[in-house]
Short mmCIF file of C-alpha atoms and ligand atoms in Angstrom, two decimals:
data_model
loop_
_atom_site.label_atom_id
_atom_site.label_comp_id
_atom_site.label_asym_id
_atom_site.label_seq_id
_atom_site.Cartn_x
_atom_site.Cartn_y
_atom_site.Cartn_z
CA MET A 17 -36.73 -68.92 42.67
CA SER A 18 -40.54 -69.98 42.68
CA GLY A 19 -41.80 -73.68 42.86
CA ASN A 20 -40.41 -75.72 39.93
CA ALA A 21 -39.83 -72.71 37.57
CA PRO A 22 -36.21 -72.88 36.34
CA CYS A 23 -33.81 -70.38 38.19
CA ARG A 24 -33.43 -67.15 36.29
CA LEU A 25 -29.85 -65.87 35.72
CA ALA A 26 -28.77 -62.42 34.67
CA VAL A 27 -25.15 -62.61 33.50
CA LEU A 28 -23.18 -59.33 33.54
CA VAL A 29 -20.34 -58.89 31.41
CA SER A 30 -17.86 -56.51 29.88
CA GLY A 31 -15.65 -58.42 27.52
CA SER A 32 -15.20 -61.71 25.60
CA GLY A 33 -17.84 -63.70 27.52
CA THR A 34 -16.16 -67.24 27.51
CA ASN A 35 -17.53 -67.75 30.87
CA LEU A 36 -21.08 -66.73 29.51
CA GLN A 37 -20.56 -69.11 26.79
CA ALA A 38 -19.62 -72.06 29.14
CA ILE A 39 -22.82 -71.33 31.03
CA ILE A 40 -24.82 -71.29 27.87
CA ASP A 41 -23.44 -74.50 26.91
CA CYS A 42 -24.28 -76.22 30.18
CA ILE A 43 -27.86 -75.06 29.95
CA GLU A 44 -27.95 -76.21 26.34
CA SER A 45 -26.69 -79.50 27.20
CA GLY A 46 -28.95 -80.11 30.00
CA GLU A 47 -26.05 -80.09 32.64
CA LEU A 48 -27.64 -77.08 34.18
CA THR A 49 -31.53 -76.45 34.91
CA ALA A 50 -31.65 -72.66 34.41
CA GLU A 51 -32.58 -69.79 32.17
CA ILE A 52 -30.69 -67.01 31.18
CA ALA A 53 -33.15 -64.23 31.40
CA CYS A 54 -30.78 -61.51 30.39
CA VAL A 55 -27.20 -60.62 29.71
CA ILE A 56 -26.25 -57.26 30.75
CA SER A 57 -22.98 -55.54 29.35
CA ASN A 58 -21.60 -52.14 30.40
CA LYS A 59 -19.57 -52.15 27.04
CA ALA A 60 -21.38 -51.77 23.72
CA ASP A 61 -18.51 -53.66 21.94
CA ALA A 62 -18.18 -56.75 24.43
CA TYR A 63 -17.96 -59.85 22.21
CA ALA A 64 -20.09 -61.45 24.90
CA LEU A 65 -23.21 -59.77 23.35
CA THR A 66 -22.59 -61.35 20.11
CA ARG A 67 -22.70 -64.83 21.97
CA ALA A 68 -26.00 -63.88 23.53
CA SER A 69 -27.76 -62.89 20.26
CA ARG A 70 -26.34 -66.01 18.65
CA HIS A 71 -28.16 -67.89 21.41
CA GLY A 72 -31.34 -65.92 21.24
CA ILE A 73 -30.67 -64.35 24.69
CA PRO A 74 -32.19 -60.82 25.58
CA ALA A 75 -29.05 -58.56 25.91
CA VAL A 76 -29.05 -54.99 27.11
CA ILE A 77 -26.20 -52.58 26.71
CA HIS A 78 -26.12 -50.62 29.92
CA SER A 79 -23.35 -48.12 29.69
CA ASN A 80 -21.98 -46.39 32.82
CA ALA A 81 -20.89 -43.50 30.79
CA HIS A 82 -24.21 -41.63 31.55
CA PHE A 83 -24.02 -42.01 35.33
CA SER A 84 -21.84 -39.72 37.46
CA GLU A 85 -22.52 -41.90 40.54
CA ARG A 86 -21.86 -45.53 40.87
CA SER A 87 -24.72 -46.17 42.95
CA SER A 88 -27.40 -44.42 40.59
CA TYR A 89 -25.74 -46.78 37.92
CA ASP A 90 -26.37 -49.92 40.25
CA ALA A 91 -29.87 -48.59 40.99
CA ALA A 92 -30.64 -48.82 37.24
CA THR A 93 -29.05 -52.36 36.99
CA VAL A 94 -31.37 -53.42 39.89
CA GLU A 95 -34.44 -52.17 37.85
CA ILE A 96 -33.27 -54.19 34.75
CA LEU A 97 -32.67 -57.32 37.01
CA ARG A 98 -36.18 -56.94 38.72
CA SER A 99 -37.87 -56.41 35.26
CA HIS A 100 -36.51 -59.71 34.10
CA LYS A 101 -37.48 -61.42 37.35
CA VAL A 102 -33.88 -62.60 38.27
CA ASP A 103 -33.14 -64.94 40.96
CA LEU A 104 -29.27 -65.12 40.70
CA VAL A 105 -26.70 -62.43 39.03
CA ILE A 106 -23.63 -63.82 37.86
CA LEU A 107 -20.71 -61.42 37.27
CA ALA A 108 -18.63 -62.94 34.41
CA GLY A 109 -15.72 -60.71 33.73
CA PHE A 110 -17.86 -57.59 34.72
CA MET A 111 -15.25 -55.18 35.38
CA ARG A 112 -17.10 -52.99 37.90
CA ILE A 113 -17.15 -53.02 41.62
CA LEU A 114 -20.63 -53.22 42.77
CA THR A 115 -22.11 -50.68 45.49
CA ASP A 116 -24.27 -51.67 48.36
CA THR A 117 -27.35 -50.75 46.42
CA MET A 118 -26.63 -53.77 44.24
CA VAL A 119 -25.47 -56.00 47.00
CA HIS A 120 -28.35 -55.31 49.15
CA ALA A 121 -30.97 -55.95 46.45
CA PHE A 122 -29.61 -59.38 45.89
CA PRO A 123 -28.19 -60.87 49.26
CA ASN A 124 -26.30 -63.87 48.74
CA ALA A 125 -27.48 -64.13 45.08
CA ILE A 126 -24.74 -62.31 43.22
CA MET A 127 -21.70 -64.78 42.09
CA ASN A 128 -18.44 -63.54 40.89
CA ILE A 129 -15.58 -65.12 39.47
CA HIS A 130 -12.10 -64.20 40.34
CA PRO A 131 -8.95 -65.27 38.43
CA ALA A 132 -6.94 -66.10 41.75
CA LEU A 133 -7.12 -68.10 44.92
CA LEU A 134 -8.69 -65.28 47.17
CA PRO A 135 -7.82 -63.79 49.61
CA SER A 136 -4.47 -63.79 47.52
CA PHE A 137 -4.57 -61.20 44.71
CA PRO A 138 -7.86 -59.45 44.72
CA GLY A 139 -8.44 -56.60 42.34
CA LEU A 140 -7.14 -56.13 38.65
CA HIS A 141 -4.41 -58.17 37.04
CA ALA A 142 -4.72 -61.05 39.65
CA GLN A 143 -2.78 -63.59 37.09
CA GLN A 144 0.30 -60.98 36.97
CA GLN A 145 0.14 -60.48 40.75
CA ALA A 146 0.42 -64.14 41.23
CA LEU A 147 3.47 -64.40 38.66
CA ASP A 148 5.11 -61.32 40.30
CA TYR A 149 4.72 -62.82 43.94
CA GLY A 150 6.17 -66.29 42.51
CA VAL A 151 3.35 -68.58 43.75
CA ARG A 152 3.57 -72.12 42.36
CA TYR A 153 -0.23 -72.33 42.24
CA SER A 154 -2.98 -70.21 41.62
CA GLY A 155 -6.55 -70.68 40.35
CA CYS A 156 -10.11 -69.42 40.43
CA THR A 157 -12.58 -68.63 43.06
CA VAL A 158 -16.23 -68.28 42.90
CA HIS A 159 -17.70 -66.31 45.71
CA PHE A 160 -20.65 -64.31 46.72
CA VAL A 161 -20.37 -60.52 46.45
CA ASP A 162 -20.43 -58.27 49.45
CA CYS A 163 -19.51 -54.80 49.74
CA GLY A 164 -15.88 -55.29 49.50
CA THR A 165 -13.66 -56.01 46.40
CA ASP A 166 -13.47 -59.85 46.09
CA THR A 167 -14.23 -60.22 49.76
CA GLY A 168 -17.55 -62.11 49.76
CA PRO A 169 -17.99 -65.63 51.27
CA ILE A 170 -16.28 -68.41 49.07
CA ILE A 171 -18.32 -70.85 47.27
CA LEU A 172 -15.81 -72.92 45.23
CA GLN A 173 -12.13 -72.89 44.31
CA THR A 174 -10.03 -74.59 41.71
CA VAL A 175 -6.18 -74.89 42.01
CA VAL A 176 -4.06 -74.26 38.75
CA PRO A 177 -0.41 -74.78 38.62
CA VAL A 178 1.72 -71.90 37.80
CA GLU A 179 4.61 -72.97 35.16
CA GLN A 180 8.20 -71.78 35.25
CA ASP A 181 7.87 -70.12 31.71
CA ASP A 182 4.36 -68.74 32.38
CA THR A 183 3.17 -65.23 31.12
CA GLU A 184 0.23 -63.38 31.95
CA GLU A 185 -1.47 -64.69 28.80
CA THR A 186 -0.54 -68.48 29.51
CA LEU A 187 -1.37 -68.54 33.08
CA SER A 188 -4.79 -66.66 32.21
CA ALA A 189 -5.58 -69.11 29.63
CA ARG A 190 -4.93 -72.00 32.02
CA ILE A 191 -7.08 -70.52 34.88
CA GLN A 192 -9.99 -69.66 32.43
CA LYS A 193 -10.40 -73.26 31.53
CA ALA A 194 -10.70 -74.00 35.29
CA GLU A 195 -13.19 -71.04 35.72
CA HIS A 196 -15.61 -72.59 32.98
CA HIS A 197 -16.42 -75.73 34.97
CA THR A 198 -16.01 -73.90 38.54
CA PHE A 199 -18.58 -71.37 37.60
CA ALA A 200 -21.17 -74.03 36.13
CA GLU A 201 -20.69 -76.20 39.17
CA ALA A 202 -21.36 -73.17 41.52
CA ILE A 203 -24.33 -72.01 39.76
CA LYS A 204 -25.61 -75.73 39.70
CA LEU A 205 -25.31 -75.83 43.61
CA PHE A 206 -27.31 -72.63 43.78
CA VAL A 207 -29.90 -73.85 41.46
CA ASP A 208 -30.30 -77.19 43.53
CA ARG A 209 -30.38 -75.18 46.79
CA LYS A 210 -27.40 -76.83 48.15
CA ILE A 211 -25.54 -73.64 49.40
CA LEU A 212 -26.00 -72.45 52.97
CA VAL A 213 -24.33 -69.36 54.04
CA GLN A 214 -23.19 -69.13 57.72
CA GLY A 215 -21.45 -65.80 58.10
CA ARG A 216 -18.23 -66.00 55.87
CA ARG A 217 -18.48 -69.74 55.62
CA VAL A 218 -20.31 -71.53 52.86
CA GLN A 219 -21.60 -75.02 53.52
CA ILE A 220 -22.32 -77.28 50.82
CA LEU A 221 -25.39 -79.48 51.37
CA PRO A 222 -25.22 -83.21 50.43
C1 LIG B 24 -12.37 -64.00 33.48
O1 LIG B 24 -11.01 -64.59 33.63
C2 LIG B 24 -12.66 -63.52 35.03
O2 LIG B 24 -11.93 -64.29 36.05
C3 LIG B 24 -12.10 -62.16 35.06
O3 LIG B 24 -12.45 -61.59 33.79
C4 LIG B 24 -12.26 -62.71 32.91
C5 LIG B 24 -13.54 -62.52 31.78
O4 LIG B 24 -13.33 -63.56 30.95
N1 LIG B 24 -12.74 -61.38 36.14
C6 LIG B 24 -12.23 -60.50 36.83
O5 LIG B 24 -10.74 -60.19 36.67
C7 LIG B 24 -13.07 -59.88 37.88
N2 LIG B 24 -12.05 -59.20 38.91
P1 LIG B 24 -14.44 -63.92 30.02
O6 LIG B 24 -15.37 -62.46 29.55
O7 LIG B 24 -14.13 -64.54 28.53
O8 LIG B 24 -15.52 -64.68 30.61
#
């Protein structure tokens, strides 16, 4: 981030983009002072692309199909991010694990949202994992991305109750509501330079 220029975000998506929409809404309402420099999708049919175009946000379809190596896909992603002068990378339902090529290019500047209270239930189908385990509470976690799967330093978490009759769909919907404000709050902390990372621990400055 340079001087008083707004923080430039890239939002990486693979699907519906409700988290992208929540970020757009916060920026448009003035709650968040940032600019979405680009949306990058690895899926051509992601509905998130429609959301970007409705709001006049540059969007790039960056399919992984043409890349045999994950690291060469990530190297190409880094080029796109650099060309848009991105300060913070937001993984909003981007269903790919990043290699160290990406992680080292943006140290402590890539945020992911995960639909569980990490370190419980990392990886895919976190909501079903929570139901299968029988927990009474789950939620969402915003964390910086490191080279592991859902293992980076935790910025914010929101707890969501699990109801007796929940299905994967009903629990996912309840968690997703929490994701939208938790993600926006974490991005705001970054934009306001209130995040200090010390090893695994993230300190929120007053
Ligand atoms: C979100 O629920 C997010 O937590 C999840 O994908 C969904 C994307 O929804 N991400 C992961 O599971 C990553 N491991 P959206 O496209 O509507 O924002």
